Amino acid sequence: MKYIWLLGVSFLFLNCEDKKSSKKSNVETIDTISNKKSVVNQVVEKTREFPKLNKKNAMEFFLEYEKHNKENKVRITTDFGTIDILLFEKTKFHRANFIFLTKQKYFNNTQFYRVVDNFIVQAGNSDDKETVRKRTNIGRYLLPTDTKRGYKHDRGVISMPSGEIDNPHKLASPFEFFIVCQKGGAHFLDGDYTVFGRVTKGMDVVDKMSVVETDDGDWPDKNIFIRNVEIID
């Protein structure tokens, strides 16, 4: 009987050791996974060519970026044809932002998602997950308005809409832009939105887009994709 009791004790002892060993192993496994994730995140950050932008670092980033990226001519290829634009040097943050996003291939496969006949065509957004992924990767930030450079919302200019988040100062949404197609211009927008470029070729393409059928939210019934945006000078 004593022998059996000892075996029982021995069995219980070994069982407890097994549980302790299992718990220790689980802890080590969790720590290992956590460490691996940390290493992967560090590698990803190190391999990024540019920092993830936010409201704290975006302006400093573009101040430096515009010094080394002076391009100001861009071609937008759409389902309706090509549009060439000139970006203004005086609105340096907005020019640098557009060049940066162009080089990051952000605009490719986004859409002209808002069309108002004889007013504007607005682009740079989409309803697919890839656009969300690209925005998340680049970062969340806004640009200040820059409205005292002498530019007005004449027909054919490129301007930047304000962001959709809580934004009483109408800070600009960096991922989007609109082209004024209204005859005589849309000067009631002056002072609220930043004009940062103009169409140099392809207003006929803009005009074609401006008369397509849309739903009640001004979204074209048939999607108008931006197939490619490239720097031409």
XYZ file of N, CA and C in Angstrom:
699
model
N 0.817 -1.195 0.000
C 0.000 0.000 0.000
C 0.856 1.251 0.000
N 1.887 1.294 0.811
C 2.832 2.391 0.873
C 3.524 2.572 -0.460
N 3.840 1.492 -1.080
C 4.543 1.503 -2.370
C 3.683 2.175 -3.436
N 2.394 1.846 -3.357
C 1.452 2.448 -4.309
C 1.346 3.942 -4.055
N 1.329 4.349 -2.793
C 1.224 5.765 -2.430
C 2.444 6.531 -2.945
N 3.589 5.896 -2.779
C 4.818 6.531 -3.267
C 4.793 6.700 -4.778
N 4.278 5.686 -5.447
C 4.162 5.802 -6.900
C 3.240 6.958 -7.259
N 2.162 7.071 -6.451
C 1.220 8.156 -6.701
C 1.878 9.506 -6.535
N 2.702 9.614 -5.450
C 3.421 10.856 -5.217
C 4.382 11.124 -6.360
N 5.054 10.043 -6.733
C 6.014 10.154 -7.827
C 5.310 10.587 -9.110
N 4.165 10.051 -9.339
C 3.402 10.365 -10.539
C 2.945 11.829 -10.527
N 2.437 12.243 -9.334
C 1.983 13.616 -9.206
C 3.136 14.594 -9.377
N 4.278 14.237 -8.840
C 5.454 15.084 -8.932
C 5.872 15.270 -10.384
N 5.897 14.142 -11.099
C 6.281 14.216 -12.503
C 5.258 15.003 -13.307
N 3.981 14.850 -12.938
C 2.926 15.553 -13.649
C 3.043 17.056 -13.454
N 3.355 17.480 -12.221
C 3.539 18.893 -11.936
C 4.729 19.443 -12.706
N 5.793 18.659 -12.767
C 6.978 19.091 -13.513
C 6.648 19.277 -14.989
N 5.828 18.334 -15.499
C 5.431 18.448 -16.904
C 4.665 19.735 -17.160
N 3.737 20.074 -16.217
C 2.946 21.279 -16.383
C 3.820 22.530 -16.321
N 4.786 22.528 -15.343
C 5.689 23.661 -15.224
C 6.515 23.810 -16.491
N 6.970 22.682 -16.994
C 7.785 22.692 -18.203
C 6.978 23.199 -19.384
N 5.698 22.774 -19.434
C 4.823 23.191 -20.530
C 4.559 24.690 -20.478
N 4.299 25.202 -19.235
C 4.055 26.633 -19.083
C 5.282 27.436 -19.488
N 6.452 26.951 -19.044
C 7.703 27.628 -19.381
C 7.918 27.643 -20.881
N 7.584 26.517 -21.508
C 7.755 26.406 -22.956
C 6.822 27.369 -23.677
N 5.572 27.485 -23.159
C 4.607 28.395 -23.771
C 5.065 29.840 -23.659
N 5.608 30.187 -22.464
C 6.105 31.536 -22.249
C 7.242 31.846 -23.204
N 8.148 30.865 -23.343
C 9.283 31.047 -24.248
C 8.805 31.212 -25.692
N 7.765 30.443 -26.050
C 7.225 30.533 -27.412
C 6.626 31.902 -27.665
N 5.849 32.431 -26.697
C 5.244 33.749 -26.824
C 6.314 34.817 -26.932
N 7.333 34.705 -26.062
C 8.431 35.669 -26.105
C 9.158 35.629 -27.442
N 9.336 34.408 -27.958
C 10.026 34.245 -29.234
C 9.250 34.901 -30.362
N 7.924 34.673 -30.377
C 7.061 35.266 -31.399
C 7.090 36.787 -31.302
N 7.011 37.291 -30.054
C 7.025 38.728 -29.835
C 8.328 39.346 -30.320
N 9.429 38.660 -30.009
C 10.738 39.154 -30.434
C 10.859 39.160 -31.952
N 10.328 38.086 -32.573
C 10.386 38.003 -34.034
C 9.588 39.130 -34.672
N 8.400 39.416 -34.119
C 7.580 40.496 -34.646
C 8.299 41.826 -34.511
N 8.961 42.025 -33.361
C 9.697 43.251 -33.129
C 10.818 43.425 -34.147
N 11.521 42.331 -34.408
C 12.617 42.360 -35.380
C 12.085 42.672 -36.774
N 10.957 42.031 -37.132
C 10.354 42.267 -38.451
C 9.956 43.725 -38.596
N 9.328 44.294 -37.549
C 8.915 45.688 -37.598
C 10.113 46.620 -37.750
N 11.192 46.290 -37.046
C 12.402 47.099 -37.150
C 12.980 47.034 -38.549
N 12.956 45.846 -39.141
C 13.469 45.678 -40.494
C 12.646 46.479 -41.481
N 11.299 46.421 -41.320
C 10.404 47.168 -42.203
C 10.691 48.668 -42.115
N 10.839 49.177 -40.885
C 11.114 50.592 -40.707
C 12.441 50.988 -41.334
N 13.445 50.107 -41.195
C 14.759 50.404 -41.748
C 14.755 50.376 -43.269
N 13.872 49.558 -43.862
C 13.842 49.438 -45.315
C 12.955 50.497 -45.962
N 12.205 51.265 -45.189
C 11.398 52.354 -45.736
C 12.318 53.441 -46.265
N 12.052 53.898 -47.459
C 12.865 54.971 -48.033
C 12.546 56.303 -47.372
N 11.278 56.459 -46.928
C 10.848 57.689 -46.289
C 10.084 57.351 -45.010
N 10.053 58.285 -44.062
C 9.325 58.021 -42.816
C 7.820 57.988 -43.046
N 7.102 57.335 -42.158
C 5.643 57.381 -42.214
C 5.217 58.766 -41.757
N 4.447 59.453 -42.582
C 4.133 60.842 -42.315
C 2.961 60.995 -41.359
N 3.013 62.064 -40.572
C 1.926 62.402 -39.649
C 1.904 63.915 -39.478
N 0.996 64.404 -38.658
C 0.834 65.858 -38.521
C 2.047 66.525 -37.889
N 2.885 65.742 -37.220
C 4.052 66.319 -36.562
C 5.268 66.425 -37.486
N 5.431 65.471 -38.400
C 6.654 65.464 -39.206
C 6.460 65.826 -40.680
N 5.218 65.933 -41.130
C 4.960 66.119 -42.571
C 5.553 67.418 -43.111
N 5.363 68.540 -42.434
C 5.826 69.817 -42.947
C 7.354 69.871 -43.009
N 7.998 69.363 -41.989
C 9.460 69.315 -41.993
C 9.966 68.413 -43.122
N 9.267 67.292 -43.321
C 9.653 66.371 -44.381
C 9.563 67.035 -45.749
N 8.437 67.695 -46.047
C 8.255 68.306 -47.358
C 9.139 69.542 -47.549
N 9.476 70.220 -46.463
C 10.400 71.345 -46.555
C 11.759 70.876 -47.079
N 12.195 69.716 -46.611
C 13.458 69.154 -47.060
C 13.307 68.480 -48.420
N 12.176 67.788 -48.619
C 11.945 67.047 -49.858
C 11.922 67.971 -51.067
N 11.302 69.142 -50.934
C 11.165 70.030 -52.081
C 12.511 70.610 -52.516
N 13.494 70.628 -51.639
C 14.824 71.134 -51.995
C 15.537 70.206 -52.976
N 15.209 68.922 -52.913
C 15.924 67.917 -53.709
C 15.066 67.310 -54.819
N 13.816 67.744 -54.896
C 12.898 67.204 -55.913
C 12.175 68.372 -56.562
N 12.812 68.946 -57.582
C 12.340 70.193 -58.187
C 11.422 69.993 -59.396
N 11.055 68.760 -59.697
C 10.196 68.518 -60.860
C 8.854 69.256 -60.701
N 8.321 69.723 -61.826
C 7.055 70.453 -61.734
C 6.099 70.194 -62.904
N 6.435 69.228 -63.754
C 5.541 68.892 -64.869
C 5.133 67.423 -64.771
N 3.834 67.194 -64.801
C 3.290 65.857 -64.567
C 2.247 65.528 -65.628
N 2.214 64.280 -66.018
C 1.202 63.804 -66.983
C 0.277 62.799 -66.297
N -1.024 63.040 -66.411
C -2.036 62.152 -65.837
C -2.727 61.413 -66.979
N -2.625 60.107 -66.976
C -3.282 59.297 -68.012
C -4.572 58.715 -67.440
N -5.689 59.050 -68.064
C -7.008 58.613 -67.593
C -7.700 57.770 -68.652
N -8.870 57.260 -68.313
C -9.673 56.513 -69.277
C -10.154 57.385 -70.436
N -10.108 58.704 -70.254
C -10.582 59.626 -71.273
C -9.441 60.260 -72.078
N -8.201 60.015 -71.674
C -7.063 60.619 -72.348
C -6.052 61.146 -71.341
N -5.086 61.925 -71.825
C -4.015 62.428 -70.949
C -4.197 63.914 -70.654
N -3.746 64.282 -69.462
C -3.802 65.671 -69.002
C -2.406 66.039 -68.503
N -1.817 67.076 -69.063
C -0.517 67.562 -68.605
C -0.737 68.754 -67.688
N -0.012 68.765 -66.570
C -0.165 69.871 -65.625
C 1.191 70.436 -65.233
N 1.187 71.715 -64.905
C 2.353 72.410 -64.395
C 2.089 72.741 -62.935
N 3.013 72.365 -62.067
C 2.880 72.653 -60.641
C 3.640 73.934 -60.308
N 3.026 74.795 -59.510
C 3.614 76.093 -59.205
C 4.703 75.986 -58.134
N 5.810 76.655 -58.366
C 6.918 76.624 -57.411
C 6.609 77.402 -56.134
N 5.772 78.421 -56.232
C 5.470 79.240 -55.057
C 4.721 78.453 -53.979
N 3.899 77.512 -54.392
C 3.187 76.661 -53.417
C 4.023 75.399 -53.208
N 5.177 75.573 -52.570
C 6.202 74.535 -52.551
C 5.788 73.265 -51.801
N 5.036 73.405 -50.719
C 4.640 72.216 -49.971
C 3.665 71.363 -50.772
N 2.746 72.018 -51.464
C 1.743 71.301 -52.242
C 2.357 70.694 -53.500
N 3.298 71.426 -54.111
C 4.021 70.864 -55.262
C 4.834 69.650 -54.837
N 5.582 69.793 -53.733
C 6.413 68.691 -53.250
C 5.563 67.481 -52.879
N 4.418 67.739 -52.273
C 3.515 66.649 -51.899
C 3.035 65.884 -53.126
N 2.656 66.622 -54.178
C 2.151 65.975 -55.387
C 3.254 65.175 -56.078
N 4.463 65.723 -56.116
C 5.590 65.006 -56.711
C 5.920 63.765 -55.898
N 5.895 63.895 -54.583
C 6.169 62.754 -53.706
C 5.166 61.629 -53.940
N 3.880 61.961 -53.961
C 2.850 60.944 -54.160
C 2.936 60.335 -55.555
N 3.320 61.144 -56.525
C 3.509 60.626 -57.886
C 4.629 59.599 -57.912
N 5.736 59.903 -57.263
C 6.868 58.978 -57.231
C 6.554 57.718 -56.425
N 5.630 57.837 -55.481
C 5.205 56.675 -54.701
C 4.128 55.857 -55.413
N 3.738 56.305 -56.613
C 2.707 55.629 -57.422
C 1.344 55.622 -56.729
N 1.136 56.603 -55.847
C -0.127 56.626 -55.115
C -1.330 56.786 -56.037
N -1.249 57.721 -56.991
C -2.417 58.066 -57.797
C -2.829 56.974 -58.785
N -1.914 56.089 -59.117
C -2.239 55.034 -60.090
C -3.402 54.185 -59.598
N -4.411 54.051 -60.443
C -5.623 53.258 -60.167
C -6.570 53.900 -59.157
N -6.318 55.181 -58.813
C -7.363 55.928 -58.118
C -8.324 56.461 -59.186
N -9.296 57.260 -58.781
C -10.341 57.657 -59.732
C -10.663 59.150 -59.671
N -11.256 59.637 -60.741
C -11.979 60.902 -60.690
C -13.342 60.534 -60.116
N -13.470 60.744 -58.819
C -14.621 60.197 -58.090
C -15.737 61.225 -57.850
N -15.478 62.469 -58.191
C -16.520 63.495 -58.043
C -16.524 64.376 -59.281
N -17.667 64.447 -59.932
C -17.792 65.224 -61.161
C -19.026 66.115 -61.048
N -18.786 67.423 -61.191
C -19.897 68.381 -61.169
C -19.819 69.196 -62.459
N -20.794 69.032 -63.305
C -20.808 69.664 -64.625
C -20.632 71.181 -64.512
N -19.732 71.723 -65.339
C -19.428 73.150 -65.371
C -18.986 73.670 -64.001
N -18.245 72.853 -63.275
C -17.703 73.292 -61.990
C -16.318 72.663 -61.774
N -16.261 71.401 -61.333
C -14.976 70.746 -61.072
C -15.044 69.252 -61.389
N -13.862 68.676 -61.584
C -13.704 67.220 -61.542
C -12.657 66.961 -60.462
N -12.964 66.056 -59.554
C -12.108 65.818 -58.383
C -11.582 64.398 -58.394
N -10.300 64.230 -58.033
C -9.632 62.930 -58.178
C -8.743 62.613 -56.984
N -8.219 61.361 -57.005
C -7.255 60.932 -55.997
C -7.802 60.002 -54.948
N -9.044 59.561 -55.116
C -9.647 58.639 -54.149
C -10.190 57.435 -54.903
N -10.676 56.460 -54.157
C -11.219 55.252 -54.763
C -12.009 54.505 -53.702
N -12.772 53.522 -54.133
C -13.522 52.716 -53.178
C -12.917 51.320 -53.018
N -11.657 51.141 -53.438
C -11.035 49.836 -53.271
C -10.054 49.843 -52.103
N -9.720 48.655 -51.616
C -8.880 48.511 -50.429
C -7.430 48.902 -50.696
N -6.995 48.820 -51.930
C -5.607 49.136 -52.258
C -5.299 50.609 -51.989
N -6.258 51.490 -52.266
C -6.061 52.902 -51.993
C -5.925 53.152 -50.498
N -6.740 52.480 -49.715
C -6.651 52.584 -48.254
C -5.289 52.091 -47.777
N -4.829 50.974 -48.344
C -3.531 50.419 -47.951
C -2.408 51.404 -48.260
N -2.455 52.029 -49.435
C -1.408 52.975 -49.814
C -1.415 54.194 -48.889
N -2.598 54.672 -48.555
C -2.683 55.825 -47.652
C -2.131 55.476 -46.270
N -2.472 54.293 -45.795
C -1.991 53.855 -44.485
C -0.478 53.754 -44.478
N 0.086 53.259 -45.551
C 1.534 53.103 -45.648
C 2.247 54.455 -45.698
N 1.670 55.417 -46.401
C 2.289 56.743 -46.522
C 2.132 57.536 -45.238
N 0.952 57.487 -44.638
C 0.726 58.176 -43.375
C -0.500 59.067 -43.397
N -0.864 59.567 -42.243
C -2.061 60.398 -42.076
C -1.614 61.820 -41.734
N -1.892 62.768 -42.622
C -1.465 64.140 -42.412
C -2.306 65.075 -43.278
N -2.245 66.359 -42.990
C -2.909 67.393 -43.786
C -1.888 68.469 -44.110
N -2.184 69.275 -45.107
C -1.316 70.388 -45.476
C -2.033 71.709 -45.196
N -1.307 72.729 -44.774
C -1.951 74.031 -44.529
C -2.365 74.683 -45.839
N -3.369 75.524 -45.782
C -3.746 76.273 -46.980
C -2.659 77.299 -47.288
N -2.480 77.574 -48.564
C -1.473 78.537 -49.013
C -2.140 79.369 -50.111
N -2.905 80.365 -49.689
C -3.820 81.054 -50.609
C -3.408 82.478 -50.967
N -2.221 82.902 -50.542
C -1.817 84.300 -50.764
C -0.650 84.407 -51.738
N -0.658 83.534 -52.758
C 0.409 83.551 -53.768
C -0.026 84.225 -55.065
N -1.224 84.757 -55.063
C -1.709 85.446 -56.256
C -2.463 84.563 -57.231
N -2.634 83.281 -56.901
C -3.344 82.374 -57.803
C -4.831 82.373 -57.482
N -5.640 82.286 -58.531
C -7.086 82.252 -58.348
C -7.663 81.015 -59.018
N -8.887 80.687 -58.659
C -9.532 79.491 -59.196
C -10.090 79.756 -60.595
N -9.151 80.032 -61.513
C -9.521 80.198 -62.913
C -9.808 78.829 -63.525
N -10.452 78.827 -64.634
C -10.691 77.580 -65.363
C -9.340 76.915 -65.683
N -9.230 75.628 -65.395
C -8.029 74.874 -65.722
C -7.000 74.776 -64.625
N -7.237 75.407 -63.461
C -6.251 75.301 -62.381
C -6.453 74.020 -61.576
N -5.378 73.610 -60.902
C -5.408 72.452 -59.998
C -5.434 72.983 -58.573
N -6.357 72.508 -57.772
C -6.475 72.955 -56.391
C -6.648 71.747 -55.481
N -6.507 71.983 -54.184
C -6.547 70.875 -53.232
C -7.717 71.040 -52.263
N -8.604 70.052 -52.196
C -9.762 70.145 -51.298
C -9.345 70.007 -49.841
N -10.211 70.420 -48.941
C -9.915 70.274 -47.515
C -10.189 68.844 -47.074
N -9.534 68.442 -45.972
C -9.698 67.091 -45.451
C -11.070 66.874 -44.861
N -11.480 65.616 -44.760
C -12.812 65.276 -44.277
C -12.879 65.165 -42.755
N -11.706 65.003 -42.099
C -11.717 64.874 -40.646
C -11.984 66.234 -40.024
N -12.163 66.287 -38.692
C -12.430 67.529 -37.981
C -11.401 68.573 -38.420
N -11.854 69.603 -39.121
C -10.916 70.442 -39.852
C -11.451 71.862 -40.001
N -11.551 72.607 -38.900
C -12.145 73.945 -38.967
C -11.337 74.932 -39.799
N -10.034 74.682 -39.988
C -9.192 75.608 -40.743
C -9.062 75.206 -42.212
N -9.836 74.226 -42.633
C -9.841 73.764 -44.023
C -8.452 73.353 -44.507
N -7.712 72.672 -43.641
C -6.417 72.143 -44.052
C -6.618 71.192 -45.223
N -5.634 71.158 -46.116
C -5.804 70.444 -47.376
C -5.602 68.942 -47.244
N -6.452 68.187 -47.933
C -6.311 66.733 -48.007
C -5.231 66.414 -49.031
N -4.076 65.887 -48.636
C -2.919 65.760 -49.530
C -3.070 64.727 -50.629
N -4.013 63.789 -50.488
C -4.154 62.700 -51.452
C -5.105 63.034 -52.602
N -5.744 64.190 -52.546
C -6.777 64.504 -53.525
C -6.541 65.863 -54.175
N -7.135 66.063 -55.333
C -7.028 67.339 -56.037
C -8.255 67.513 -56.925
N -8.510 68.753 -57.305
C -9.599 68.978 -58.261
C -9.147 69.964 -59.330
N -9.760 69.836 -60.486
C -9.487 70.709 -61.620
C -10.752 71.536 -61.891
N -10.592 72.843 -61.961
C -11.734 73.719 -62.230
C -12.036 73.701 -63.721
N -13.264 73.352 -64.048
C -13.671 73.348 -65.462
C -14.766 74.376 -65.744
N -15.146 75.136 -64.723
C -16.208 76.125 -64.879
C -15.769 77.268 -65.786
N -16.606 77.614 -66.732
C -16.307 78.733 -67.628
C -16.268 80.028 -66.825
N -15.182 80.758 -66.970
C -15.024 81.988 -66.204
C -14.394 81.763 -64.846
N -14.164 80.495 -64.495
C -13.540 80.177 -63.215
C -14.529 80.014 -62.083
N -14.031 79.634 -60.929
C -14.861 79.447 -59.728
C -14.236 80.253 -58.596
N -14.263 81.559 -58.735
C -13.518 82.449 -57.841
C -14.089 82.527 -56.433
N -15.283 82.034 -56.216
C -15.830 81.997 -54.858
C -15.054 81.008 -53.981
N -14.197 80.183 -54.613
C -13.347 79.254 -53.862
C -12.042 79.913 -53.408
N -11.724 81.069 -53.975
C -10.477 81.745 -53.637
C -10.419 82.055 -52.140
N -9.245 81.824 -51.563
C -9.053 82.105 -50.144
C -9.342 80.933 -49.239
N -10.050 79.925 -49.748
C -10.371 78.745 -48.940
C -9.555 77.516 -49.334
N -9.183 77.429 -50.602
C -8.481 76.249 -51.100
C -7.230 76.671 -51.859
N -6.218 75.822 -51.814
C -4.913 76.173 -52.379
C -4.794 75.773 -53.840
N -4.629 76.767 -54.706
C -4.321 76.534 -56.118
C -2.825 76.254 -56.207
N -2.451 75.097 -56.778
C -1.029 74.755 -56.816
C -0.549 74.306 -58.198
N -1.373 74.484 -59.226
C -0.946 74.115 -60.571
C -2.025 74.448 -61.586
N -1.720 74.156 -62.859
C -2.710 74.397 -63.917
C -2.511 73.392 -65.051
N -3.584 73.162 -65.767
C -3.539 72.267 -66.932
C -2.863 73.004 -68.077
N -1.858 72.381 -68.687
C -1.191 72.969 -69.851
C -1.613 72.292 -71.150
N -2.152 71.086 -71.017
C -2.621 70.344 -72.189
C -3.629 69.298 -71.729
N -4.767 69.227 -72.418
C -5.744 68.199 -72.077
C -7.012 68.710 -71.434
N -7.309 70.017 -71.548
C -8.576 70.512 -70.999
C -9.771 69.908 -71.730
N -9.560 69.489 -72.975
C -10.637 68.807 -73.691
C -10.988 67.492 -73.001
N -9.979 66.837 -72.407
C -10.201 65.602 -71.654
C -10.987 65.908 -70.384
N -10.607 66.983 -69.693
C -11.320 67.409 -68.489
C -12.782 67.703 -68.815
N -13.006 68.397 -69.918
C -14.379 68.743 -70.311
C -15.218 67.499 -70.618
N -14.597 66.501 -71.224
C -15.311 65.244 -71.501
C -15.736 64.560 -70.203
N -14.832 64.562 -69.242
C -15.145 63.939 -67.956
C -16.240 64.702 -67.214
N -16.249 66.017 -67.388
C -17.151 66.859 -66.592
C -18.625 66.697 -66.937
N -18.929 66.018 -68.056
C -20.329 65.892 -68.474
C -20.847 64.448 -68.391
N -20.103 63.569 -67.742
C -20.568 62.184 -67.628
C -21.739 62.109 -66.649
N -22.526 61.062 -66.779
C -23.646 60.848 -65.859
C -23.125 60.460 -64.479
N -23.756 60.992 -63.440
C -23.340 60.709 -62.063
C -24.540 60.320 -61.207
N -24.233 59.779 -60.016
C -25.307 59.493 -59.070
C -25.584 60.745 -58.241
N -26.431 60.613 -57.217
C -26.802 61.774 -56.405
C -25.631 62.337 -55.609
N -24.570 61.523 -55.433
C -23.390 61.983 -54.707
C -22.288 62.488 -55.612
N -22.595 62.718 -56.887
C -21.645 63.224 -57.894
C -20.590 62.200 -58.300
N -20.766 60.944 -57.891
C -19.844 59.892 -58.305
C -20.258 59.414 -59.701
N -19.321 59.363 -60.666
C -19.681 58.930 -62.020
C -20.316 57.540 -62.037
N -21.355 57.392 -62.844
C -22.007 56.090 -62.962
C -21.029 55.023 -63.458
N -20.115 55.440 -64.323
C -19.058 54.551 -64.802
C -17.730 55.105 -64.321
N -16.989 54.296 -63.566
C -15.740 54.756 -62.953
C -14.768 55.338 -63.987
N -14.139 56.457 -63.610
C -13.103 57.079 -64.437
C -11.764 56.887 -63.729
N -10.979 55.960 -64.203
C -9.724 55.626 -63.525
C -8.561 56.493 -63.996
N -7.676 56.779 -63.053
C -6.354 57.316 -63.377
C -5.450 56.106 -63.555
N -5.024 55.871 -64.762
C -4.212 54.679 -65.047
C -2.745 54.873 -64.681
N -2.274 56.110 -64.807
C -0.863 56.372 -64.497
C -0.653 57.866 -64.305
N 0.224 58.198 -63.369
C 0.676 59.582 -63.201
C 2.197 59.533 -63.222
N 2.791 60.337 -64.108
C 4.246 60.307 -64.260
C 4.803 61.709 -64.381
N 6.053 61.851 -63.964
C 6.750 63.128 -64.081
C 7.353 63.214 -65.473
N 7.112 64.331 -66.156
C 7.652 64.492 -67.504
C 8.751 65.553 -67.542
N 8.952 66.259 -66.441
C 10.056 67.217 -66.357
C 10.191 67.724 -64.924
